[in-house]
Tab-separated table of C-alpha atoms and ligand atoms in Angstrom:
chain	number	residue	atom	x	y	z
A	23	MET	CA	-10.222	-35.874	-4.811
A	24	PRO	CA	-11.872	-37.289	-2.365
A	25	GLY	CA	-10.332	-36.049	1.579
A	26	SER	CA	-8.193	-33.734	0.301
A	27	PRO	CA	-8.693	-30.092	1.479
A	28	THR	CA	-10.652	-27.697	-0.250
A	29	HIS	CA	-9.238	-24.304	-1.903
A	30	PRO	CA	-10.977	-21.221	-1.462
A	31	ALA	CA	-12.679	-19.751	-4.225
A	32	SER	CA	-10.772	-17.999	-6.732
A	33	GLY	CA	-13.120	-14.573	-7.646
A	34	PRO	CA	-13.734	-11.730	-5.226
A	35	ARG	CA	-15.058	-12.784	-1.791
A	36	GLU	CA	-16.101	-10.608	1.172
A	37	LEU	CA	-14.182	-9.327	3.649
A	38	PRO	CA	-14.949	-11.367	7.243
A	39	GLY	CA	-18.250	-9.823	9.072
A	40	THR	CA	-21.306	-8.206	7.721
A	41	GLY	CA	-21.704	-4.504	6.474
A	42	ARG	CA	-17.690	-3.858	6.898
A	43	SER	CA	-16.498	-0.600	5.585
A	44	ALA	CA	-13.026	-0.213	4.285
A	45	VAL	CA	-10.810	3.202	3.619
A	46	VAL	CA	-8.079	2.863	1.112
A	47	THR	CA	-5.690	5.814	0.356
A	48	GLY	CA	-3.857	7.140	-2.900
A	49	ALA	CA	-6.450	5.264	-4.221
A	50	SER	CA	-6.910	7.657	-7.144
A	51	SER	CA	-4.224	5.346	-9.722
A	52	GLY	CA	-2.165	1.889	-8.658
A	53	ILE	CA	-2.149	0.060	-6.307
A	54	GLY	CA	-4.519	2.044	-4.516
A	55	ALA	CA	-7.370	1.827	-7.258
A	56	ALA	CA	-7.043	-1.686	-8.122
A	57	THR	CA	-7.576	-2.610	-4.035
A	58	ALA	CA	-10.454	-0.038	-4.364
A	59	THR	CA	-11.946	-2.285	-6.864
A	60	ARG	CA	-11.037	-5.255	-5.485
A	61	LEU	CA	-12.748	-4.503	-1.943
A	62	ALA	CA	-15.894	-2.963	-3.823
A	63	ALA	CA	-18.446	-5.163	-2.634
A	64	GLU	CA	-17.794	-3.991	0.862
A	65	GLY	CA	-18.605	-0.103	1.946
A	66	VAL	CA	-15.534	1.485	0.561
A	67	VAL	CA	-14.066	4.697	0.796
A	68	VAL	CA	-10.916	6.370	-1.235
A	69	GLY	CA	-9.292	9.353	-0.744
A	70	ALA	CA	-6.104	10.706	-2.312
A	71	ARG	CA	-4.888	14.110	-3.262
A	72	ARG	CA	-6.938	14.415	-7.455
A	73	MET	CA	-10.404	14.273	-6.985
A	74	ASP	CA	-10.963	14.012	-10.428
A	75	ARG	CA	-9.498	10.426	-10.331
A	76	LEU	CA	-10.685	9.547	-7.322
A	77	THR	CA	-14.528	11.127	-8.378
A	78	GLU	CA	-14.224	9.330	-11.642
A	79	LEU	CA	-12.715	5.703	-9.639
A	80	ALA	CA	-15.627	6.018	-7.177
A	81	ALA	CA	-18.902	6.584	-9.245
A	82	SER	CA	-17.417	3.014	-11.853
A	83	ILE	CA	-17.155	0.984	-8.085
A	84	GLY	CA	-19.853	2.502	-6.551
A	85	ALA	CA	-17.151	3.294	-3.874
A	86	ARG	CA	-17.280	7.200	-1.432
A	87	ALA	CA	-14.766	9.932	-2.521
A	88	LEU	CA	-13.394	12.012	0.479
A	89	PRO	CA	-10.316	14.367	-0.586
A	90	LEU	CA	-7.673	13.317	1.130
A	91	ASP	CA	-3.854	14.436	1.605
A	92	VAL	CA	-2.316	12.752	4.291
A	93	THR	CA	0.655	14.676	5.152
A	94	ASP	CA	-2.033	17.636	5.895
A	95	ALA	CA	-3.402	17.357	9.642
A	96	ASP	CA	-6.614	19.532	8.804
A	97	SER	CA	-7.253	17.473	5.553
A	98	VAL	CA	-6.878	14.088	8.023
A	99	ALA	CA	-9.212	15.204	10.682
A	100	ALA	CA	-12.056	16.400	7.905
A	101	PHE	CA	-11.128	12.882	6.353
A	102	ALA	CA	-11.981	11.066	10.097
A	103	GLY	CA	-14.663	13.369	10.803
A	104	ALA	CA	-16.989	12.418	7.383
A	105	LEU	CA	-16.630	8.405	8.424
A	106	ASP	CA	-19.140	6.943	10.335
A	107	ARG	CA	-16.995	3.492	10.901
A	108	VAL	CA	-13.958	2.267	9.711
A	109	ASP	CA	-13.264	-1.687	9.842
A	110	VAL	CA	-10.251	-1.447	7.675
A	111	LEU	CA	-7.936	0.215	6.894
A	112	VAL	CA	-5.628	0.300	3.888
A	113	ASN	CA	-2.643	2.449	4.357
A	114	ASN	CA	-1.260	2.947	0.630
A	115	ALA	CA	-0.124	6.412	-0.099
A	116	GLY	CA	3.017	6.774	-0.685
A	117	GLY	CA	5.867	6.830	-3.087
A	118	ALA	CA	9.849	7.236	-3.841
A	119	PHE	CA	11.006	11.362	-5.526
A	120	ASP	CA	14.439	10.416	-6.160
A	121	ALA	CA	16.754	7.596	-7.293
A	122	ASP	CA	19.854	9.869	-5.717
A	123	PRO	CA	23.240	8.440	-3.618
A	124	VAL	CA	23.441	9.402	-0.538
A	125	ALA	CA	26.282	11.357	-1.812
A	126	GLU	CA	23.847	14.081	-4.026
A	127	ALA	CA	21.138	13.812	-0.955
A	128	ASP	CA	18.130	16.390	-1.771
A	129	LEU	CA	17.102	16.915	1.896
A	130	ASP	CA	13.697	17.976	0.244
A	131	SER	CA	13.114	15.144	-1.315
A	132	TRP	CA	14.095	12.992	1.775
A	133	ALA	CA	11.518	14.908	4.017
A	134	ARG	CA	9.127	14.547	1.144
A	135	THR	CA	9.531	11.161	0.736
A	136	TYR	CA	8.986	10.727	4.718
A	137	GLU	CA	6.169	12.847	4.938
A	138	VAL	CA	3.961	10.766	3.036
A	139	ASN	CA	5.141	7.283	3.560
A	140	VAL	CA	5.929	7.718	6.900
A	141	LEU	CA	4.397	10.367	8.638
A	142	GLY	CA	1.449	10.589	6.877
A	143	THR	CA	0.493	6.963	7.143
A	144	VAL	CA	0.931	7.775	11.040
A	145	ARG	CA	-1.244	10.668	11.145
A	146	LEU	CA	-4.524	9.340	9.427
A	147	THR	CA	-3.543	5.550	11.527
A	148	LYS	CA	-3.865	7.557	14.583
A	149	ALA	CA	-7.042	9.388	13.290
A	150	LEU	CA	-8.814	6.122	13.047
A	151	LEU	CA	-7.591	3.408	15.478
A	152	PRO	CA	-10.304	4.197	17.989
A	153	ALA	CA	-12.966	3.648	15.054
A	154	LEU	CA	-11.390	0.240	14.357
A	155	ILE	CA	-11.171	-0.488	17.449
A	156	ALA	CA	-14.511	0.056	18.305
A	157	SER	CA	-15.148	-2.028	15.128
A	158	GLY	CA	-14.537	-5.399	16.933
A	159	ALA	CA	-12.965	-7.041	14.014
A	160	GLY	CA	-10.526	-4.279	12.427
A	161	ASP	CA	-7.588	-4.566	10.390
A	162	VAL	CA	-4.783	-1.693	9.517
A	163	LEU	CA	-3.188	-2.805	6.586
A	164	PHE	CA	-0.170	-1.217	5.460
A	165	VAL	CA	1.723	-0.992	1.933
A	166	GLY	CA	5.310	-1.472	2.571
A	167	SER	CA	7.730	-2.488	0.014
A	168	THR	CA	10.540	-5.138	-0.441
A	169	ALA	CA	12.687	-1.633	-0.118
A	170	GLY	CA	11.217	-2.042	3.597
A	171	LEU	CA	13.509	-4.945	4.143
A	172	VAL	CA	16.612	-4.643	2.029
A	173	SER	CA	17.952	-1.199	0.540
A	174	TYR	CA	19.685	-0.710	-2.330
A	175	GLU	CA	21.480	1.811	-4.035
A	176	GLY	CA	20.338	4.905	-5.096
A	177	GLY	CA	17.700	4.201	-2.896
A	178	ALA	CA	18.118	5.467	0.244
A	179	SER	CA	15.483	8.247	0.605
A	180	TYR	CA	12.655	5.595	0.024
A	181	THR	CA	14.519	2.448	1.622
A	182	ALA	CA	14.535	4.340	4.872
A	183	ALA	CA	11.263	5.244	4.290
A	184	LYS	CA	9.781	2.582	3.943
A	185	HIS	CA	11.988	0.395	6.414
A	186	GLY	CA	10.149	3.607	8.662
A	187	VAL	CA	6.613	1.714	7.781
A	188	HIS	CA	7.823	-1.889	8.321
A	189	THR	CA	8.727	-0.556	11.772
A	190	LEU	CA	5.598	0.819	12.400
A	191	ALA	CA	3.725	-1.915	11.824
A	192	GLU	CA	6.183	-3.970	13.762
A	193	THR	CA	5.196	-1.911	16.712
A	194	LEU	CA	1.186	-1.206	16.296
A	195	ARG	CA	0.913	-4.935	15.458
A	196	LEU	CA	2.608	-5.663	19.404
A	197	GLU	CA	1.089	-2.840	21.297
A	198	LEU	CA	-2.491	-4.235	20.412
A	199	PHE	CA	-1.763	-7.019	20.793
A	200	ASP	CA	-4.789	-7.552	22.849
A	201	GLN	CA	-7.542	-5.838	20.625
A	202	PRO	CA	-9.114	-6.491	18.258
A	203	VAL	CA	-7.472	-5.305	15.723
A	204	ARG	CA	-4.988	-7.081	12.975
A	205	VAL	CA	-1.792	-5.113	11.878
A	206	VAL	CA	-0.698	-6.316	8.459
A	207	GLU	CA	1.464	-5.217	6.337
A	208	ILE	CA	2.081	-6.396	2.774
A	209	ALA	CA	5.284	-5.831	0.600
A	210	PRO	CA	5.269	-6.057	-2.684
A	211	GLY	CA	8.520	-6.035	-5.353
A	212	MET	CA	8.448	-4.668	-8.873
A	213	VAL	CA	5.353	-3.059	-9.801
A	214	ARG	CA	4.587	-1.798	-12.970
A	215	THR	CA	1.888	1.206	-12.304
A	216	GLU	CA	1.749	4.032	-14.131
A	217	GLU	CA	2.704	6.860	-12.027
A	218	PHE	CA	5.551	4.748	-9.450
A	219	THR	CA	8.211	5.087	-11.119
A	220	LEU	CA	7.492	8.730	-13.227
A	221	ASN	CA	7.543	10.608	-10.221
A	222	ARG	CA	10.516	8.904	-9.321
A	223	VAL	CA	13.009	9.469	-12.152
A	224	ARG	CA	10.842	12.016	-13.958
A	225	ASP	CA	11.317	10.906	-17.065
A	226	ARG	CA	9.552	8.072	-19.324
A	227	ASP	CA	13.097	6.591	-21.052
A	228	ARG	CA	14.336	5.738	-17.685
A	229	ALA	CA	11.024	5.184	-16.292
A	230	GLU	CA	10.615	2.502	-19.180
A	231	ALA	CA	14.415	1.105	-18.481
A	232	VAL	CA	13.137	0.443	-14.936
A	233	TYR	CA	10.607	-2.399	-16.436
A	234	ARG	CA	13.329	-3.261	-20.033
A	235	GLY	CA	12.724	-6.786	-20.815
A	236	VAL	CA	11.169	-8.098	-17.381
A	237	ARG	CA	8.580	-10.339	-19.064
A	238	ALA	CA	5.959	-10.387	-16.418
A	239	PRO	CA	6.563	-7.175	-13.764
A	240	LEU	CA	3.847	-7.592	-11.133
A	241	VAL	CA	0.875	-5.457	-12.101
A	242	ALA	CA	-1.567	-3.170	-9.363
A	243	GLU	CA	-4.636	-5.786	-9.497
A	244	ASP	CA	-1.826	-8.625	-8.313
A	245	VAL	CA	-0.960	-6.601	-5.074
A	246	ALA	CA	-4.648	-5.448	-4.473
A	247	ASP	CA	-5.185	-9.584	-5.372
A	248	CYS	CA	-2.747	-10.347	-1.571
A	249	ILE	CA	-4.665	-6.968	-0.313
A	250	ALA	CA	-7.553	-8.495	-0.519
A	251	TRP	CA	-6.539	-12.202	0.232
A	252	ALA	CA	-5.018	-11.240	3.768
A	253	LEU	CA	-8.227	-9.658	4.534
A	254	THR	CA	-10.526	-12.234	3.956
A	255	ARG	CA	-8.543	-14.306	6.060
A	256	PRO	CA	-11.143	-15.783	9.184
A	257	HIS	CA	-10.160	-12.834	11.643
A	258	HIS	CA	-8.011	-14.226	14.266
A	259	VAL	CA	-5.542	-14.936	11.501
A	260	ASN	CA	-3.364	-12.184	10.851
A	261	ILE	CA	-0.579	-12.333	8.138
A	262	ASP	CA	2.223	-10.473	9.846
A	263	LEU	CA	4.131	-9.857	6.521
A	264	LEU	CA	3.380	-10.630	3.128
A	265	VAL	CA	6.949	-10.488	0.431
A	266	VAL	CA	5.254	-10.706	-3.323
A	267	ARG	CA	7.696	-10.588	-6.465
A	268	PRO	CA	7.143	-11.049	-10.447
A	269	ARG	CA	8.855	-14.515	-10.799
A	270	ALA	CA	11.806	-12.833	-13.386
A	271	GLN	CA	12.766	-10.801	-9.190
A	272	ALA	CA	14.748	-13.739	-7.352
A	273	ALA	CA	15.773	-10.862	-5.129
A	274	GLN	CA	16.090	-6.562	-5.161
A	275	HIS	CA	19.116	-7.140	-7.039
A	276	LYS	CA	18.805	-9.810	-9.053
A	277	VAL	CA	16.409	-9.405	-11.795
A	278	HIS	CA	15.831	-11.297	-15.129
A	279	ARG	CA	15.840	-9.129	-17.963
A	280	GLU	CA	15.326	-10.952	-21.416
B	323	LIG	N1	5.261	0.136	-7.666
B	323	LIG	C1	5.975	0.203	-7.198
B	323	LIG	O1	6.749	-0.935	-7.670
B	323	LIG	C2	5.744	-0.385	-5.249
B	323	LIG	C3	6.293	-1.831	-5.151
B	323	LIG	C4	6.265	-1.680	-3.863
B	323	LIG	C5	5.562	-0.983	-2.778
B	323	LIG	N2	4.867	-0.143	-3.884
B	323	LIG	C6	3.923	1.305	-2.565
B	323	LIG	O2	2.923	0.965	-3.342
B	323	LIG	C7	1.798	2.451	-2.679
B	323	LIG	C8	1.550	2.499	-3.938
B	323	LIG	O3	2.231	2.648	-4.930
B	323	LIG	P1	1.541	2.741	-6.718
B	323	LIG	O4	2.684	2.077	-7.286
B	323	LIG	O5	0.370	2.463	-6.942
B	323	LIG	O6	1.689	3.973	-7.184
B	323	LIG	P2	1.088	5.342	-7.212
B	323	LIG	O7	0.538	5.128	-8.829
B	323	LIG	O8	1.800	6.651	-7.553
B	323	LIG	O9	-0.007	6.097	-6.449
B	323	LIG	C9	0.112	6.485	-5.175
B	323	LIG	C10	-1.084	7.326	-4.958
B	323	LIG	O10	-0.606	7.843	-3.303
B	323	LIG	C11	-1.147	8.878	-3.605
B	323	LIG	N3	-1.282	10.112	-3.263
B	323	LIG	C12	0.297	10.426	-2.720
B	323	LIG	N4	0.973	11.422	-2.105
B	323	LIG	C13	-0.264	11.481	-1.631
B	323	LIG	C14	-0.791	12.349	-0.175
B	323	LIG	N5	-0.162	13.295	0.098
B	323	LIG	N6	-2.056	12.147	0.906
B	323	LIG	C15	-3.026	11.139	-0.437
B	323	LIG	N7	-2.710	10.198	-1.500
B	323	LIG	C16	-0.947	10.603	-1.401
B	323	LIG	C17	-1.250	9.407	-4.620
B	323	LIG	O11	-2.847	10.031	-5.231
B	323	LIG	P3	-2.626	11.497	-5.609
B	323	LIG	O12	-1.545	11.963	-5.900
B	323	LIG	O13	-4.085	11.897	-6.195
B	323	LIG	O14	-2.778	12.070	-3.832
B	323	LIG	C18	-1.858	7.985	-5.711
B	323	LIG	O15	-3.186	7.638	-5.633
B	323	LIG	C19	2.991	3.280	-2.274
B	323	LIG	O16	2.853	3.269	-0.991
B	323	LIG	C20	4.439	2.838	-2.823
B	323	LIG	O17	5.207	2.865	-2.018
B	323	LIG	C21	4.910	0.694	-5.514
């Protein structure tokens, strides 16, 4: 229609700037793998612990695979030391490891959840921040969760950790207000990935039950699409927080099942 605004192309777009290099953590499965694939037109470095899966992905998308355990200071130092430049950091590594009520809290599980989602994210972000600032147009993106905004029963180890990620993103944005680095948080609701729920409930039937009757939960590519969209805005546009859910999940507790 004459005079109507033009819509951005729906296909893959380049990140702003030339020769940008993106790091994606937790890229051996799920949202991280889909994000690395989506950003593959740029120089992508993928990190995770399972090198077999990572190497296979890197070979298929033309990325560089490096071992990374965000809970291990030596691993993070070696990972950071192997990078030439970093313009984009996608902090995606994370997970949930129980669905216990607080009355039955397993403190080891709480510690593990906090280690990977919060401390691991801080550790790597801290290590790469000088490079992200030096880039002149850096991006730190946190894959949070709606669990970082709303609590639910049986979710406290994870919701506490993801609330931590949310606060981390907000604080870093304030601290970097005079630096050329955007701080973005993407908070997905229900995403059906291969491993996330299985790691949490450790039983295939229980994992299946989480999605039972939900016609179309989000898939990893939907979240990767949101991440790519946020990263491809002009660099003066900071998407602070993007909440994305499947249509069937109107709110954390209100899921339409057929
Ligand atoms: N699925 C959902 O419903 C959902 C919703 C909202 C938010 N999220 C968040 O989205 C992110 C990705 O979730 P997903 O569904 O894609 O889960 P996933 O398939 O279980 O992927 C998690 C990734 O994190 C990596 N990882 C775990 N521990 C790590 C460590 N110590 N160091 C480095 N990498 C580590 C895993 O790789 P290795 O095991 O090879 O290290 C894996 O690649 C997580 O932060 C999750 O909390 C998920």
